[in-house]
mmCIF file with all atom_site columns, C-alpha atoms in Angstrom:
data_model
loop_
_atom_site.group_PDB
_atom_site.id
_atom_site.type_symbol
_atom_site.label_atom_id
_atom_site.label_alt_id
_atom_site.label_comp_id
_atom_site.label_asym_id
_atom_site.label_entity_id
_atom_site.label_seq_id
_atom_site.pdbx_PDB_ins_code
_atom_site.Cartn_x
_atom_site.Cartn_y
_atom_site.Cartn_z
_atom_site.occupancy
_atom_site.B_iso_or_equiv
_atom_site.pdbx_formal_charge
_atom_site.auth_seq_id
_atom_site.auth_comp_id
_atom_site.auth_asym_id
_atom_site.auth_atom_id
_atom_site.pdbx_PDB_model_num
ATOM 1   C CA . UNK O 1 1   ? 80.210  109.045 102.459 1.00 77.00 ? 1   UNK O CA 1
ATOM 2   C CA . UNK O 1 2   ? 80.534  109.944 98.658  1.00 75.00 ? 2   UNK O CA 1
ATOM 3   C CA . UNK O 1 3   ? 77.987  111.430 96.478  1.00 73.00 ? 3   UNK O CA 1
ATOM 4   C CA . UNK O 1 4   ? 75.381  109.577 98.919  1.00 78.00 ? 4   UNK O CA 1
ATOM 5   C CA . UNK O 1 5   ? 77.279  106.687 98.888  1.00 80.00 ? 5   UNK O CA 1
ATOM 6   C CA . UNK O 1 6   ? 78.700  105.232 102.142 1.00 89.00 ? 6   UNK O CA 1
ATOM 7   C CA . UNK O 1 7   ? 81.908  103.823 101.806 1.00 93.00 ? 7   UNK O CA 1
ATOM 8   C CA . UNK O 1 8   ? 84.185  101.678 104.125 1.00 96.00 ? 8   UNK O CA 1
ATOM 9   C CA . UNK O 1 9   ? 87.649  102.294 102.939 1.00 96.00 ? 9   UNK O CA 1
ATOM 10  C CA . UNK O 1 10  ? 90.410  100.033 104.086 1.00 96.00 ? 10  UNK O CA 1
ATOM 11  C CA . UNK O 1 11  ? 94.025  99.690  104.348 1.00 96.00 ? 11  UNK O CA 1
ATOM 12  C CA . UNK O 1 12  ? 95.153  96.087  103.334 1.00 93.00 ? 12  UNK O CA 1
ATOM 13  C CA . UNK O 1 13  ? 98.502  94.315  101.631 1.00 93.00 ? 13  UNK O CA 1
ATOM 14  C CA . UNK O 1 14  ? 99.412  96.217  98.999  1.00 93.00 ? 14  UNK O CA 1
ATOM 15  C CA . UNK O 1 15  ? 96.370  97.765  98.520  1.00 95.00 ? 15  UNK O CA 1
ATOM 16  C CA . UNK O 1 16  ? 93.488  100.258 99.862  1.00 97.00 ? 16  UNK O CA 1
ATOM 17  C CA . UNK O 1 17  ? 90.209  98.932  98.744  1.00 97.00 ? 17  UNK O CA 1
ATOM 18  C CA . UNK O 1 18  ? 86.648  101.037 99.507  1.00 97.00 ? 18  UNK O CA 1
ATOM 19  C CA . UNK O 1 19  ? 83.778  98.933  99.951  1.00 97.00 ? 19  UNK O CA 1
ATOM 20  C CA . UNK O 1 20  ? 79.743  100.119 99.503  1.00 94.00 ? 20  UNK O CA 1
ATOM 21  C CA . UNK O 1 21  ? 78.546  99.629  102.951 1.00 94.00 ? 21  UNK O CA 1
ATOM 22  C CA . UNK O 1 22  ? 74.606  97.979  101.743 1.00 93.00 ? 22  UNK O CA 1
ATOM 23  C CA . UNK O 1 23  ? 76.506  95.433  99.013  1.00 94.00 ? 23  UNK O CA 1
ATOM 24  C CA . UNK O 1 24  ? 80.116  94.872  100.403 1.00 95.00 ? 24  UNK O CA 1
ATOM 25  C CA . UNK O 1 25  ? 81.122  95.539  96.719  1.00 96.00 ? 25  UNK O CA 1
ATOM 26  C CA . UNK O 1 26  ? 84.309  96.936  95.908  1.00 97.00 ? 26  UNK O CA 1
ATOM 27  C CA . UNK O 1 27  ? 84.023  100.864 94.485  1.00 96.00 ? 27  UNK O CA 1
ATOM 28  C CA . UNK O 1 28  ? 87.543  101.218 94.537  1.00 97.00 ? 28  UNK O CA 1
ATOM 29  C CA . UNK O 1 29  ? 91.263  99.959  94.876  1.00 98.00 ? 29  UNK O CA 1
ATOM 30  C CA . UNK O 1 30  ? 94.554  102.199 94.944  1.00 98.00 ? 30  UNK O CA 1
ATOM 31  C CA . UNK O 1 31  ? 97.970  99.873  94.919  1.00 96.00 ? 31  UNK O CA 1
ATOM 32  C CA . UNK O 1 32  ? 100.854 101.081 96.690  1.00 92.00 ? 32  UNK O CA 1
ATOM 33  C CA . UNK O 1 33  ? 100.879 100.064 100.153 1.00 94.00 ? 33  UNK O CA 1
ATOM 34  C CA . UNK O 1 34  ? 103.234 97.740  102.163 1.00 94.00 ? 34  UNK O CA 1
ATOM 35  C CA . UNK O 1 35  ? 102.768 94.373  103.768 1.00 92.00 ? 35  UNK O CA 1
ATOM 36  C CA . UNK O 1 36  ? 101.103 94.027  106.810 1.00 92.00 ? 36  UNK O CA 1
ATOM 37  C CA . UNK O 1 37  ? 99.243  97.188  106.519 1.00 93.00 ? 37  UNK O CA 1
ATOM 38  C CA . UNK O 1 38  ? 98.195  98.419  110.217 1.00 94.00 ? 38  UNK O CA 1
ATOM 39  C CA . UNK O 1 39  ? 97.454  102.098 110.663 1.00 96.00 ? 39  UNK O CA 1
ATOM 40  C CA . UNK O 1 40  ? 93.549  103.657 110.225 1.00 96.00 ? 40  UNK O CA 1
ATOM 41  C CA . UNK O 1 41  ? 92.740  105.234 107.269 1.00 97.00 ? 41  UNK O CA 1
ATOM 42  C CA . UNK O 1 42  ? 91.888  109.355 108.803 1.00 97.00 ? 42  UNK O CA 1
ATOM 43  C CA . UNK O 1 43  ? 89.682  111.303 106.483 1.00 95.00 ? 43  UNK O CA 1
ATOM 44  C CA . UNK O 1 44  ? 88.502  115.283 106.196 1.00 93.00 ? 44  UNK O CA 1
ATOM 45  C CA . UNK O 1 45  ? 86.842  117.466 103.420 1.00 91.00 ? 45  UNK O CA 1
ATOM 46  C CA . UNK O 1 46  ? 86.665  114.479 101.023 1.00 92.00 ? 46  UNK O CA 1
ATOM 47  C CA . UNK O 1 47  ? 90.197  113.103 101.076 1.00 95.00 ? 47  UNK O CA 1
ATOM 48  C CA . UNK O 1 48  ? 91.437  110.290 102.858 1.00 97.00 ? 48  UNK O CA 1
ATOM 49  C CA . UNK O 1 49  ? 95.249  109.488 103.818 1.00 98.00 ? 49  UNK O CA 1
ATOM 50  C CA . UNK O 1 50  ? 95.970  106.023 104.450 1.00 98.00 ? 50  UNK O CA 1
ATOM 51  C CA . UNK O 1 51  ? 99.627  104.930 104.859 1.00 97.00 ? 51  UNK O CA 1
ATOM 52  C CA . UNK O 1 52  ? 101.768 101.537 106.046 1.00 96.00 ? 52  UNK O CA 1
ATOM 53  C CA . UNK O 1 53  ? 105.245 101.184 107.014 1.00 94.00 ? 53  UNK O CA 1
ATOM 54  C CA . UNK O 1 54  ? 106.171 97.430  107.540 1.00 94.00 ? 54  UNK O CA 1
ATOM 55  C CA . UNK O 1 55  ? 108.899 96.583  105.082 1.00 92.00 ? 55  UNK O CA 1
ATOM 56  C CA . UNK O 1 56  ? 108.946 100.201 103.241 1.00 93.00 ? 56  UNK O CA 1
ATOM 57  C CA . UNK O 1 57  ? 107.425 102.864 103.335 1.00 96.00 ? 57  UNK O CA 1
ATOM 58  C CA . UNK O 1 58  ? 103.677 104.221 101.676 1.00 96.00 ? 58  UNK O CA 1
ATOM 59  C CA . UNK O 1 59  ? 101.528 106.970 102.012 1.00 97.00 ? 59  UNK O CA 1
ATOM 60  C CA . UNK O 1 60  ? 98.509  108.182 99.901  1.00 97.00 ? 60  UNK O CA 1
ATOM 61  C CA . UNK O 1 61  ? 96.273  111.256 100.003 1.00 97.00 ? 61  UNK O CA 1
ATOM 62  C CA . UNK O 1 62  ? 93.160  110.199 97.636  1.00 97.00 ? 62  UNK O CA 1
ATOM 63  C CA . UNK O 1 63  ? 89.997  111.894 97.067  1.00 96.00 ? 63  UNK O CA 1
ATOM 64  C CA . UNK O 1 64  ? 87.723  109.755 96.947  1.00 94.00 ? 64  UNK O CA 1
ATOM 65  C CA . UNK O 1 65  ? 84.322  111.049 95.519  1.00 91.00 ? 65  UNK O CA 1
ATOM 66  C CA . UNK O 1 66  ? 83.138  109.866 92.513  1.00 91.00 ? 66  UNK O CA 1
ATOM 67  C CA . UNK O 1 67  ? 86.160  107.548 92.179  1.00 94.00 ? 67  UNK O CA 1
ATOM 68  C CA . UNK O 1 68  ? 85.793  103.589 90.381  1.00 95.00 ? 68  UNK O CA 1
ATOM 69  C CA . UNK O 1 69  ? 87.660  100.953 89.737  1.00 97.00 ? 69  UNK O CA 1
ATOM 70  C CA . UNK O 1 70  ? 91.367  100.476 89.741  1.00 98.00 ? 70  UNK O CA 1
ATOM 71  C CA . UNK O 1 71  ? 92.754  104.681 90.181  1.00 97.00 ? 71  UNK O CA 1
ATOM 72  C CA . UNK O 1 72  ? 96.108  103.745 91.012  1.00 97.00 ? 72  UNK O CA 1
ATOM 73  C CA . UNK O 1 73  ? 98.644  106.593 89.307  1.00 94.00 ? 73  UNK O CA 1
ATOM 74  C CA . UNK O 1 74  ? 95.239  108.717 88.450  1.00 96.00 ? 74  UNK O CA 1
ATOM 75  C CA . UNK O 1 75  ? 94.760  112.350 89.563  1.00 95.00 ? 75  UNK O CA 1
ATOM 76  C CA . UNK O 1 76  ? 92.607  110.519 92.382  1.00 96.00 ? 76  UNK O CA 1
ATOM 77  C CA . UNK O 1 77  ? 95.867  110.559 94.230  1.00 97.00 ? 77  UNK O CA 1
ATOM 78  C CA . UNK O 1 78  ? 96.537  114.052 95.423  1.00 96.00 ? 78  UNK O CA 1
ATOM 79  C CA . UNK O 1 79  ? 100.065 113.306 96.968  1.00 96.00 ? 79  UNK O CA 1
ATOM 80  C CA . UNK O 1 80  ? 101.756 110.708 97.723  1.00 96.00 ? 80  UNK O CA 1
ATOM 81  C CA . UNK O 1 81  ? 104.996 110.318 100.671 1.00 95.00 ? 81  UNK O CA 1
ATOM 82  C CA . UNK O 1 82  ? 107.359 107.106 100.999 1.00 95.00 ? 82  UNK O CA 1
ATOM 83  C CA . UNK O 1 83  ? 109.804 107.780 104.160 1.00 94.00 ? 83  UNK O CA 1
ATOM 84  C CA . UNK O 1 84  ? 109.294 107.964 107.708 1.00 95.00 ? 84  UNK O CA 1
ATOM 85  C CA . UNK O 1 85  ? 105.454 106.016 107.616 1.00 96.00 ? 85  UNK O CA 1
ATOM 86  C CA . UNK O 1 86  ? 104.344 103.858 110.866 1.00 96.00 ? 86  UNK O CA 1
ATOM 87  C CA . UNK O 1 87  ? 104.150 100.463 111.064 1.00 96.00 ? 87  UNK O CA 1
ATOM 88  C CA . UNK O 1 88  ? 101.431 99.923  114.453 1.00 96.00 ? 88  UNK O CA 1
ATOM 89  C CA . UNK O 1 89  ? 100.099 103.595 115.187 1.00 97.00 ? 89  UNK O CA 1
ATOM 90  C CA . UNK O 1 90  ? 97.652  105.154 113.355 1.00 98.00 ? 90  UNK O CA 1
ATOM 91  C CA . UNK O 1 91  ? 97.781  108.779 111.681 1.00 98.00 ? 91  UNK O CA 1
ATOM 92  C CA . UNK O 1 92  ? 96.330  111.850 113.255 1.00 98.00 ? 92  UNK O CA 1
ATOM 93  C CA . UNK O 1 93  ? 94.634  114.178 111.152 1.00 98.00 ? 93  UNK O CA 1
ATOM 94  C CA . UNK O 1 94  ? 94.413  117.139 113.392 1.00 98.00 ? 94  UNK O CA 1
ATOM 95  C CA . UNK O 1 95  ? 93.107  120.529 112.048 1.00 96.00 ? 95  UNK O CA 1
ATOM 96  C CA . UNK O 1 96  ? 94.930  120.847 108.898 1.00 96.00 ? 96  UNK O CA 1
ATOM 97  C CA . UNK O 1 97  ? 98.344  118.837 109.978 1.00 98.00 ? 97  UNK O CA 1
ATOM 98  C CA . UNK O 1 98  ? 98.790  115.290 109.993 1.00 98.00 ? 98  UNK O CA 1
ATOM 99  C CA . UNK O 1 99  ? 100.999 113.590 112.302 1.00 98.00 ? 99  UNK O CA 1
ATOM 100 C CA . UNK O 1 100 ? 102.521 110.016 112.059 1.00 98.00 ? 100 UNK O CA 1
ATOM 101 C CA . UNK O 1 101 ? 105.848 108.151 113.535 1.00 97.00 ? 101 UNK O CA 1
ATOM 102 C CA . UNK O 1 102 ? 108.326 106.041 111.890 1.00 96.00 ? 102 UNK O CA 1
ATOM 103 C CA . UNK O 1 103 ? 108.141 102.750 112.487 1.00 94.00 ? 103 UNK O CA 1
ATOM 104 C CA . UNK O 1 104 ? 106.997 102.419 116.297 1.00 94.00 ? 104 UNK O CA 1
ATOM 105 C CA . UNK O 1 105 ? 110.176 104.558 116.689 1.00 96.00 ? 105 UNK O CA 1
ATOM 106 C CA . UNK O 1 106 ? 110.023 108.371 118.334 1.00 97.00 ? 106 UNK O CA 1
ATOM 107 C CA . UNK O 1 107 ? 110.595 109.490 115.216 1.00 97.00 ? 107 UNK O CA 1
ATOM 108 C CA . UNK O 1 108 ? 107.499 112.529 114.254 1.00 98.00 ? 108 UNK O CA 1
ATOM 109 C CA . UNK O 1 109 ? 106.596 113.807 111.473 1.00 98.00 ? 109 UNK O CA 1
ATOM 110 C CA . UNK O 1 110 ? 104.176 117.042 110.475 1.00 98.00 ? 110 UNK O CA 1
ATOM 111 C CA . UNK O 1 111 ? 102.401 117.599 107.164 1.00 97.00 ? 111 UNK O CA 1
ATOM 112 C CA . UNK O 1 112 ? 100.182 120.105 106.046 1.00 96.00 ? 112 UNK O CA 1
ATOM 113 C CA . UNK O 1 113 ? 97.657  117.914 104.572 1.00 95.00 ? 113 UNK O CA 1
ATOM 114 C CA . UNK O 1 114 ? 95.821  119.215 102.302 1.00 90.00 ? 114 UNK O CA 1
ATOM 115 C CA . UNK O 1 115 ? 98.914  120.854 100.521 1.00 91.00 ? 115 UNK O CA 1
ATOM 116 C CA . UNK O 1 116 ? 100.723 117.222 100.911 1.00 94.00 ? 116 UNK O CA 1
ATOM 117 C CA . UNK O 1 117 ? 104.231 119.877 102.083 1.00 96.00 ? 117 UNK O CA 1
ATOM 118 C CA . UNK O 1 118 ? 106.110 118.712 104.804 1.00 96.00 ? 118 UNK O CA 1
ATOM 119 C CA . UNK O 1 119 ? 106.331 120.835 108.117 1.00 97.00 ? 119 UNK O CA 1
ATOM 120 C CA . UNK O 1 120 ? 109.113 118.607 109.921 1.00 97.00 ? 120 UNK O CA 1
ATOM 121 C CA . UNK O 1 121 ? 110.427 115.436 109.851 1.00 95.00 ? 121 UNK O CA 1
ATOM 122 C CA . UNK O 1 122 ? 112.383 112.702 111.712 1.00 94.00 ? 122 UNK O CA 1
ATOM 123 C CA . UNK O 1 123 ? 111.556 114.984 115.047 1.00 97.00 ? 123 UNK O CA 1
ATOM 124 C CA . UNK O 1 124 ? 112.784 112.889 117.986 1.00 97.00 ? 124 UNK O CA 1
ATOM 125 C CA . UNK O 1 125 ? 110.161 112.164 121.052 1.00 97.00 ? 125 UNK O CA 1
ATOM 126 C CA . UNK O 1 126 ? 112.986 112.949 123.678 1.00 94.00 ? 126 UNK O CA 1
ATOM 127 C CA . UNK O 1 127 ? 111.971 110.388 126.802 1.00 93.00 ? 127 UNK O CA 1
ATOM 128 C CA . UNK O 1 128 ? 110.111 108.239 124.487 1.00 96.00 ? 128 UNK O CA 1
ATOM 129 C CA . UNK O 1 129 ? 111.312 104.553 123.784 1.00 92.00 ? 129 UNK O CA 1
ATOM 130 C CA . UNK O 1 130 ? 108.720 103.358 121.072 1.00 95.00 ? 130 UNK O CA 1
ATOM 131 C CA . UNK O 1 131 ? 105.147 103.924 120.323 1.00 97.00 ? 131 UNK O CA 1
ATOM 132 C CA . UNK O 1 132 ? 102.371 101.620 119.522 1.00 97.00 ? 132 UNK O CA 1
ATOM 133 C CA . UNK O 1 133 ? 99.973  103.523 120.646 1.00 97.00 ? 133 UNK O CA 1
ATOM 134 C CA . UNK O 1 134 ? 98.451  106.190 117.931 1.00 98.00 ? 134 UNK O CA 1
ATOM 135 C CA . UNK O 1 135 ? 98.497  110.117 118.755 1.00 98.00 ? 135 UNK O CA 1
ATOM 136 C CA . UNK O 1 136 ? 95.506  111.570 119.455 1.00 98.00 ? 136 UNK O CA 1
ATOM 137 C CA . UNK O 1 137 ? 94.597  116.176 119.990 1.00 98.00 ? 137 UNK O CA 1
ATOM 138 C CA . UNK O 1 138 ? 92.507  118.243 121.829 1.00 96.00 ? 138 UNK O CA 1
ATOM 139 C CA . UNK O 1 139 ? 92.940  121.963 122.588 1.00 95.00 ? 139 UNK O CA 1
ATOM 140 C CA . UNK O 1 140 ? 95.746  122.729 120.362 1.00 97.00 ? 140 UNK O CA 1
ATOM 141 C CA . UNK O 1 141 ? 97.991  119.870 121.952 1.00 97.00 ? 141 UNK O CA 1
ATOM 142 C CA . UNK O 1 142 ? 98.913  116.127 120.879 1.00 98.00 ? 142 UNK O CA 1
ATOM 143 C CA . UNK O 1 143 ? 99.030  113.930 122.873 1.00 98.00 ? 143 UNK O CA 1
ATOM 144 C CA . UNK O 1 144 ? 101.581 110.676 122.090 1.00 98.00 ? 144 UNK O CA 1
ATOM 145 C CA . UNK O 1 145 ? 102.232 107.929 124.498 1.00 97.00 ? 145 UNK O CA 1
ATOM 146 C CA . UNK O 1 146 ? 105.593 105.609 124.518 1.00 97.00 ? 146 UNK O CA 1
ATOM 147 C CA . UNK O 1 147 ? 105.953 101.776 125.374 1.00 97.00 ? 147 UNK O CA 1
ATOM 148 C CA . UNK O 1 148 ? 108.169 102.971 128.287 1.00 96.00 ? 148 UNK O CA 1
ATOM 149 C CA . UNK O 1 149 ? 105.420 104.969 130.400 1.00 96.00 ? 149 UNK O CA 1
ATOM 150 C CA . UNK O 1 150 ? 106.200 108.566 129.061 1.00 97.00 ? 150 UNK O CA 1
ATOM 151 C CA . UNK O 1 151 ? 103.864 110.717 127.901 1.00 97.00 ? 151 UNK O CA 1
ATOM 152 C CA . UNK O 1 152 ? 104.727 113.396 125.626 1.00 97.00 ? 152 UNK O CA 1
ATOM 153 C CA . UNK O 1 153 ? 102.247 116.549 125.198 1.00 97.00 ? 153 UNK O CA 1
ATOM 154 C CA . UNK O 1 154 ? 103.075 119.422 122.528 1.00 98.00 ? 154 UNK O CA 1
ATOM 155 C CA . UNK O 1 155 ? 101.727 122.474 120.539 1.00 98.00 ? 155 UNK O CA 1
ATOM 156 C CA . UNK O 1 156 ? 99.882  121.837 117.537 1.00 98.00 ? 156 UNK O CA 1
ATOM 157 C CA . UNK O 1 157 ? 101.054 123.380 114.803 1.00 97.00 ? 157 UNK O CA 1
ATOM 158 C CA . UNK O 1 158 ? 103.860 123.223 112.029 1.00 95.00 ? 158 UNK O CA 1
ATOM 159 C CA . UNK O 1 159 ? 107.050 123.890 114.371 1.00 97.00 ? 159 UNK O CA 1
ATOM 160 C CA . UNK O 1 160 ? 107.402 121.160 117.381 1.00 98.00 ? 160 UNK O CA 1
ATOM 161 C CA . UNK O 1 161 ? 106.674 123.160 120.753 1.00 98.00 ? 161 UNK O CA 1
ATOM 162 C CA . UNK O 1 162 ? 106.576 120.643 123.481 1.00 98.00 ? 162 UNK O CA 1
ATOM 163 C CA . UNK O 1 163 ? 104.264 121.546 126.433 1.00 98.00 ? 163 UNK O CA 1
ATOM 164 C CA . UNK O 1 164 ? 104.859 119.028 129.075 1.00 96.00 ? 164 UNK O CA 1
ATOM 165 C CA . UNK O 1 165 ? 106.628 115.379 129.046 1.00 97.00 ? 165 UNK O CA 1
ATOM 166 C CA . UNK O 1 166 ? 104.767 112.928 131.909 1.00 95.00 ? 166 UNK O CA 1
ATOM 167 C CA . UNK O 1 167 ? 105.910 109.586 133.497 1.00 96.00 ? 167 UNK O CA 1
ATOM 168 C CA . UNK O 1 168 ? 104.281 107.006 134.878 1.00 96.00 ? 168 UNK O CA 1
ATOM 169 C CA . UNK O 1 169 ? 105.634 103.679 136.113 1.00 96.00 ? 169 UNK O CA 1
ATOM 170 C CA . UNK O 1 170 ? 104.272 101.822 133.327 1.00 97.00 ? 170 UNK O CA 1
ATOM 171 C CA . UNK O 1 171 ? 104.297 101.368 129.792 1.00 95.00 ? 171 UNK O CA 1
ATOM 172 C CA . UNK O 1 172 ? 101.430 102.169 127.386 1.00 97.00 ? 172 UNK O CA 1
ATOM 173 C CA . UNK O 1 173 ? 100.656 99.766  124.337 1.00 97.00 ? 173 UNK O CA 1
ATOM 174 C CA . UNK O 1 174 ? 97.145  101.328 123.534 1.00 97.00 ? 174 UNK O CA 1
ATOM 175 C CA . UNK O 1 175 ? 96.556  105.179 122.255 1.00 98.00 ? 175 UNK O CA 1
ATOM 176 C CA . UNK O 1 176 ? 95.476  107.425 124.606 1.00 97.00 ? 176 UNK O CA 1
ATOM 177 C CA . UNK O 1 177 ? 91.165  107.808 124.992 1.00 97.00 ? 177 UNK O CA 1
ATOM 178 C CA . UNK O 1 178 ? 89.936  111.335 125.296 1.00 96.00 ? 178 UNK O CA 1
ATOM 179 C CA . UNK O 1 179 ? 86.605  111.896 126.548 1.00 95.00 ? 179 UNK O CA 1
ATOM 180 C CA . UNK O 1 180 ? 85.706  115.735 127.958 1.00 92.00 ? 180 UNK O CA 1
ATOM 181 C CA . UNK O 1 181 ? 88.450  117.231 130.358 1.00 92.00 ? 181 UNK O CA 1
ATOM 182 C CA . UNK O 1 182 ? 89.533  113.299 130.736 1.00 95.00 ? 182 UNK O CA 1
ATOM 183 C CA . UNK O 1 183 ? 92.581  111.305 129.158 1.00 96.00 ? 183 UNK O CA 1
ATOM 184 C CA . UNK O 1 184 ? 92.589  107.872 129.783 1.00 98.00 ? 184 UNK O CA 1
ATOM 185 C CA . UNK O 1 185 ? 95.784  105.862 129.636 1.00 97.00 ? 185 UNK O CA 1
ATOM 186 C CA . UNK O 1 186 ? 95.683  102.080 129.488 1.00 97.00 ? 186 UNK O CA 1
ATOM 187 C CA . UNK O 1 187 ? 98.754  101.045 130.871 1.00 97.00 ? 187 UNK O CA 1
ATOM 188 C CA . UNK O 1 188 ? 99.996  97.255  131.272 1.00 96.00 ? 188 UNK O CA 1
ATOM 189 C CA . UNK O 1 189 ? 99.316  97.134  135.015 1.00 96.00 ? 189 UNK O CA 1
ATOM 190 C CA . UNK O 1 190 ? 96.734  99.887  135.680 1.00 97.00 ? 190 UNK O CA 1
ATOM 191 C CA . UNK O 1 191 ? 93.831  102.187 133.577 1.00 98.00 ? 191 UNK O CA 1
ATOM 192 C CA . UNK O 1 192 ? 94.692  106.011 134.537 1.00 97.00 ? 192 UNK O CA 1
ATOM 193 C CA . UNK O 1 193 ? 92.549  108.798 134.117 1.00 97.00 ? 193 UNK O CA 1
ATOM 194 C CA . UNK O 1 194 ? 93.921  112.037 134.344 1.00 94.00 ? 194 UNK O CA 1
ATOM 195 C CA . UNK O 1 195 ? 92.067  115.160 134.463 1.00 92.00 ? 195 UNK O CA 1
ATOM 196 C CA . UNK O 1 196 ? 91.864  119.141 135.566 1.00 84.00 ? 196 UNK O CA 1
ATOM 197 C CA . UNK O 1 197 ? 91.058  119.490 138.948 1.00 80.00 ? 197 UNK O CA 1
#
């Protein structure tokens, strides 16, 4: 919501687009993004980062209040990022760093967000194969789940600490669910839960 306005925003072909929720009118459109746009638009304090990575690379920090029409190139756009962007998983905008993969590759990278400055880049997942699945936090850690059945936890924060790497015998398309002490992991064969005892 904008100025008591609620907005859908979206992340399409070659463009983002923010719809009003009553009409389904366009507010509006920023150019810039890739084909075959996948990953979730994540949003805090009135910005929103939406990025693609099929076929190149795009990312955009916008802030979005009070914006209209075509702000492509405007001071709308905060900061802007074209390396290293996902292709399937979505963002996560934890605290005030943003996460994202290359590709579906265990590739990581860390930005401060609101600042738009890199805190690492091309950080391998060591155990992980590829990712579809999008990151997801909780108590200072990330969580990030690979294709191959490895989970990787680590630190939150603008160095890479990991915490723990775990393996199951199965492979995880989906992002990892969070719900109180819980993590749930759909896997191709089985649905895990895994909490503190």
């Amino acid at each position: 919501e904008a100025e008591g306005q609620a907005q859908v925003i979206v992340n399409g072909t070659n463009f983002i687009r923010a719809y009003d929720l009553e009409s389904g009118e366009v507010i509006w459109k920023c150019g810039g993004m890739t084909t075959n746009a996948i990953p979730t638009p994540v949003a805090s304090h009135g910005v929103v980062i939406v990025m693609s990575g099929f076929r190149g690379a795009a990312l955009v920090a916008i802030r979005y209040g009070g914006a209209k029409g075509d702000i492509t190139g405007t001071d709308r756009v905060l900061w802007s990022h074209d390396e290293e962007t996902p292709y399937v998983p979505s963002p996560l905008l934890y605290g005030k760093y943003l996460y994202f993969t290359k590709n579906t590759r265990p590739l990581l990278t860390c930005f401060n967000a609101k600042e738009g400055k890199e805190a690492y880049t091309k950080q391998r997942l060591d155990g992980i194969d590829g990712i579809y699945g999008s990151p997801v936090g909780a108590k200072g850690r990330v969580y990030i789940a690979g294709r191959d059945g490895t989970t990787l936890v680590f630190k939150n924060g603008d160095t890479f600490e990991v915490l723990a790497t775990n393996e199951l015998d199965d492979g995880f398309d989906a992002s990892p669910a969070l719900a109180g002490n819980e993590i749930y992991l759909r896997g191709r064969k089985s649905l895990y839960c895994i909490a503190e005892k």
